[in-house]
């Protein structure tokens, strides 16, 4: 599951980045119709969701026997 989330994150990052660069530099003339805007919005949402999923999975992925730093029994 981690590999799928990472793959989706990287792909959506590349798509959003290339679309943004194309918008700024105008490499390819694109008619930003409603369908393309929806597609770009979907990639942005996938980018945000997978990024948050990686952050939260990393936050909760510590070993069970690891003690909290500074916590004394």
XYZ file of N, CA, C and O in Angstrom:
292
model
N 0.825 -1.193 0.000
C 0.000 0.000 0.000
C 0.873 1.263 0.000
O 0.518 2.246 -0.628
N 2.008 1.182 0.716
C 2.898 2.348 0.746
C 3.429 2.680 -0.645
O 3.562 3.848 -1.006
N 3.710 1.645 -1.422
C 4.252 1.866 -2.763
C 3.210 2.500 -3.681
O 3.549 3.349 -4.508
N 1.967 2.090 -3.533
C 0.894 2.669 -4.352
C 0.703 4.140 -4.006
O 0.582 4.986 -4.898
N 0.690 4.450 -2.709
C 0.519 5.839 -2.287
C 1.687 6.691 -2.771
O 1.496 7.799 -3.282
N 2.895 6.162 -2.643
C 4.069 6.904 -3.108
C 4.039 7.098 -4.616
O 4.347 8.187 -5.121
N 3.647 6.058 -5.351
C 3.548 6.166 -6.808
C 2.516 7.218 -7.208
O 2.785 8.062 -8.073
N 1.340 7.198 -6.588
C 0.309 8.191 -6.891
C 0.785 9.601 -6.556
O 0.511 10.556 -7.284
N 1.513 9.735 -5.451
C 2.032 11.039 -5.057
C 3.012 11.568 -6.100
O 2.913 12.725 -6.522
N 3.933 10.733 -6.523
C 4.947 11.168 -7.496
C 4.309 11.492 -8.843
O 4.617 12.516 -9.460
N 3.386 10.650 -9.293
C 2.730 10.901 -10.581
C 1.919 12.192 -10.533
O 1.992 13.020 -11.447
N 1.145 12.372 -9.463
C 0.341 13.592 -9.373
C 1.227 14.821 -9.224
O 0.914 15.886 -9.767
N 2.365 14.686 -8.520
C 3.299 15.806 -8.414
C 3.860 16.177 -9.779
O 3.940 17.360 -10.131
N 4.247 15.180 -10.556
C 4.763 15.447 -11.899
C 3.710 16.095 -12.791
O 4.001 17.047 -13.513
N 2.487 15.587 -12.743
C 1.425 16.145 -13.590
C 1.133 17.586 -13.199
O 1.067 18.479 -14.059
N 0.962 17.830 -11.913
C 0.659 19.190 -11.461
C 1.821 20.128 -11.777
O 1.616 21.256 -12.232
N 3.050 19.658 -11.572
C 4.207 20.485 -11.875
C 4.342 20.804 -13.354
O 4.597 21.953 -13.726
N 4.158 19.796 -14.195
C 4.266 20.035 -15.643
C 3.143 20.928 -16.154
O 3.359 21.779 -17.024
N 1.943 20.757 -15.620
C 0.826 21.628 -16.030
C 1.104 23.068 -15.601
O 0.862 24.010 -16.365
N 1.629 23.235 -14.388
C 1.937 24.586 -13.920
C 3.040 25.229 -14.768
O 2.940 26.409 -15.129
N 4.083 24.452 -15.065
C 5.149 24.999 -15.906
C 4.656 25.306 -17.313
O 5.034 26.324 -17.898
N 3.814 24.442 -17.854
C 3.264 24.702 -19.181
C 2.378 25.945 -19.168
O 2.377 26.718 -20.123
N 1.647 26.139 -18.089
C 0.792 27.329 -17.986
C 1.642 28.594 -17.937
O 1.309 29.604 -18.550
N 2.773 28.516 -17.205
C 3.626 29.702 -17.074
C 4.423 29.979 -18.342
O 4.548 31.130 -18.757
N 4.977 28.938 -18.948
C 5.897 29.135 -20.059
C 5.258 28.941 -21.422
O 5.839 29.320 -22.434
N 4.086 28.312 -21.471
C 3.375 28.157 -22.738
C 4.091 27.276 -23.733
O 4.146 27.589 -24.920
N 4.661 26.155 -23.274
C 5.355 25.241 -24.178
C 4.404 24.630 -25.193
O 4.717 24.528 -26.367
N 3.258 24.176 -24.712
C 2.245 23.556 -25.573
C 0.968 24.362 -25.413
O 0.540 24.650 -24.294
N 0.369 24.734 -26.534
C -0.876 25.487 -26.470
C -1.994 24.539 -26.031
O -2.260 23.533 -26.677
N -2.616 24.872 -24.891
C -3.649 24.021 -24.326
C -4.897 24.847 -24.118
O -4.841 25.951 -23.570
N -6.013 24.303 -24.575
C -7.309 24.933 -24.318
C -7.829 24.358 -23.002
O -8.231 23.206 -22.935
N -7.786 25.167 -21.961
C -8.199 24.693 -20.639
C -9.725 24.687 -20.540
O -10.339 25.581 -19.971
N -10.312 23.659 -21.129
C -11.759 23.513 -21.074
C -12.166 22.948 -19.725
O -11.330 22.654 -18.867
N -13.455 22.773 -19.537
C -13.958 22.273 -18.259
C -13.428 20.880 -17.939
O -13.065 20.591 -16.806
N -13.361 20.013 -18.942
C -12.876 18.652 -18.702
C -11.431 18.651 -18.244
O -11.060 17.936 -17.317
N -10.587 19.445 -18.861
C -9.185 19.517 -18.464
C -9.044 20.136 -17.078
O -8.218 19.689 -16.277
N -9.869 21.125 -16.771
C -9.827 21.725 -15.437
C -10.225 20.708 -14.377
O -9.617 20.659 -13.296
N -11.207 19.880 -14.660
C -11.623 18.843 -13.716
C -10.506 17.817 -13.543
O -10.205 17.385 -12.421
N -9.869 17.428 -14.628
C -8.774 16.463 -14.562
C -7.613 17.009 -13.728
O -7.061 16.303 -12.883
N -7.249 18.242 -13.965
C -6.174 18.860 -13.186
C -6.571 18.942 -11.715
O -5.759 18.673 -10.825
N -7.822 19.280 -11.438
C -8.296 19.351 -10.058
C -8.224 17.986 -9.384
O -7.871 17.892 -8.201
N -8.537 16.928 -10.119
C -8.449 15.575 -9.564
C -7.003 15.247 -9.210
O -6.724 14.699 -8.133
N -6.071 15.592 -10.088
C -4.657 15.341 -9.779
C -4.186 16.162 -8.578
O -3.386 15.685 -7.781
N -4.675 17.386 -8.431
C -4.318 18.197 -7.266
C -4.853 17.559 -5.993
O -4.150 17.479 -4.975
N -6.092 17.069 -6.020
C -6.669 16.416 -4.848
C -5.906 15.132 -4.516
O -5.608 14.863 -3.343
N -5.563 14.344 -5.535
C -4.773 13.128 -5.299
C -3.421 13.492 -4.684
O -2.953 12.836 -3.756
N -2.800 14.548 -5.178
C -1.519 15.004 -4.651
C -1.627 15.363 -3.171
O -0.817 14.937 -2.347
N -2.658 16.101 -2.814
C -2.839 16.524 -1.422
C -3.148 15.330 -0.529
O -2.556 15.171 0.546
N -4.060 14.473 -0.953
C -4.473 13.336 -0.128
C -3.321 12.351 0.078
O -3.089 11.884 1.200
N -2.594 12.038 -0.976
C -1.490 11.088 -0.822
C -0.353 11.692 -0.001
O 0.311 10.992 0.759
N -0.125 12.987 -0.132
C 0.879 13.643 0.700
C 0.510 13.580 2.173
O 1.347 13.267 3.022
N -0.759 13.849 2.475
C -1.211 13.738 3.865
C -1.149 12.301 4.358
O -0.795 12.053 5.522
N -1.475 11.349 3.501
C -1.411 9.943 3.900
C 0.019 9.548 4.244
O 0.251 8.823 5.220
N 0.996 10.024 3.481
C 2.390 9.702 3.783
C 2.835 10.360 5.081
O 3.563 9.758 5.870
N 2.401 11.584 5.321
C 2.779 12.270 6.559
C 2.207 11.543 7.772
O 2.906 11.284 8.751
N 0.923 11.188 7.717
C 0.301 10.527 8.861
C 0.814 9.100 9.036
O 0.977 8.643 10.167
N 1.084 8.394 7.953
C 1.610 7.039 8.109
C 3.018 7.069 8.690
O 3.391 6.205 9.471
N 3.797 8.074 8.347
C 5.132 8.202 8.925
C 5.059 8.575 10.403
O 5.875 8.134 11.205
N 4.059 9.358 10.757
C 3.922 9.779 12.155
C 3.531 8.618 13.058
O 3.928 8.571 14.222
N 2.758 7.681 12.536
C 2.289 6.566 13.353
C 3.083 5.278 13.132
O 2.717 4.241 13.654
N 4.160 5.333 12.380
C 4.889 4.118 12.010
C 6.155 3.924 12.837
O 7.205 3.645 12.304
N 6.056 4.066 14.112
C 7.236 3.813 14.931
C 7.123 2.431 15.560
O 6.015 1.927 15.765
N 8.230 1.837 15.879
C 8.193 0.500 16.476
C 7.441 0.492 17.801
O 7.425 1.487 18.527
N 6.832 -0.648 18.120
C 6.026 -0.765 19.334
C 6.865 -0.637 20.596
O 6.395 -0.177 21.616
N 8.136 -1.056 20.550
C 8.960 -1.033 21.746
C 9.770 0.251 21.898
O 10.601 0.369 22.766
N 9.532 1.231 21.028
C 10.270 2.488 21.124
C 9.649 3.345 22.221
O 8.458 3.571 22.257
N 10.496 3.865 23.100
C 10.009 4.710 24.170
C 9.967 6.167 23.727
O 10.713 6.573 22.847
N 9.087 6.912 24.353
C 9.034 8.338 24.074
C 10.269 9.009 24.658
O 10.724 8.687 25.753
N 10.821 9.953 23.920
C 12.007 10.663 24.384
C 11.594 11.611 25.498
O 10.625 12.342 25.381
N 12.324 11.570 26.575
C 12.048 12.472 27.689
C 11.031 11.934 28.669
O 10.813 12.521 29.706
N 10.385 10.840 28.350
C 9.389 10.262 29.244
C 10.083 9.328 30.219
O 10.791 8.410 29.819
N 9.888 9.563 31.496
C 10.521 8.734 32.518
C 9.439 8.019 33.315
O 8.443 8.625 33.677
N 9.665 6.753 33.568
C 8.685 5.978 34.342
C 8.996 6.023 35.815
O 10.073 6.015 36.258
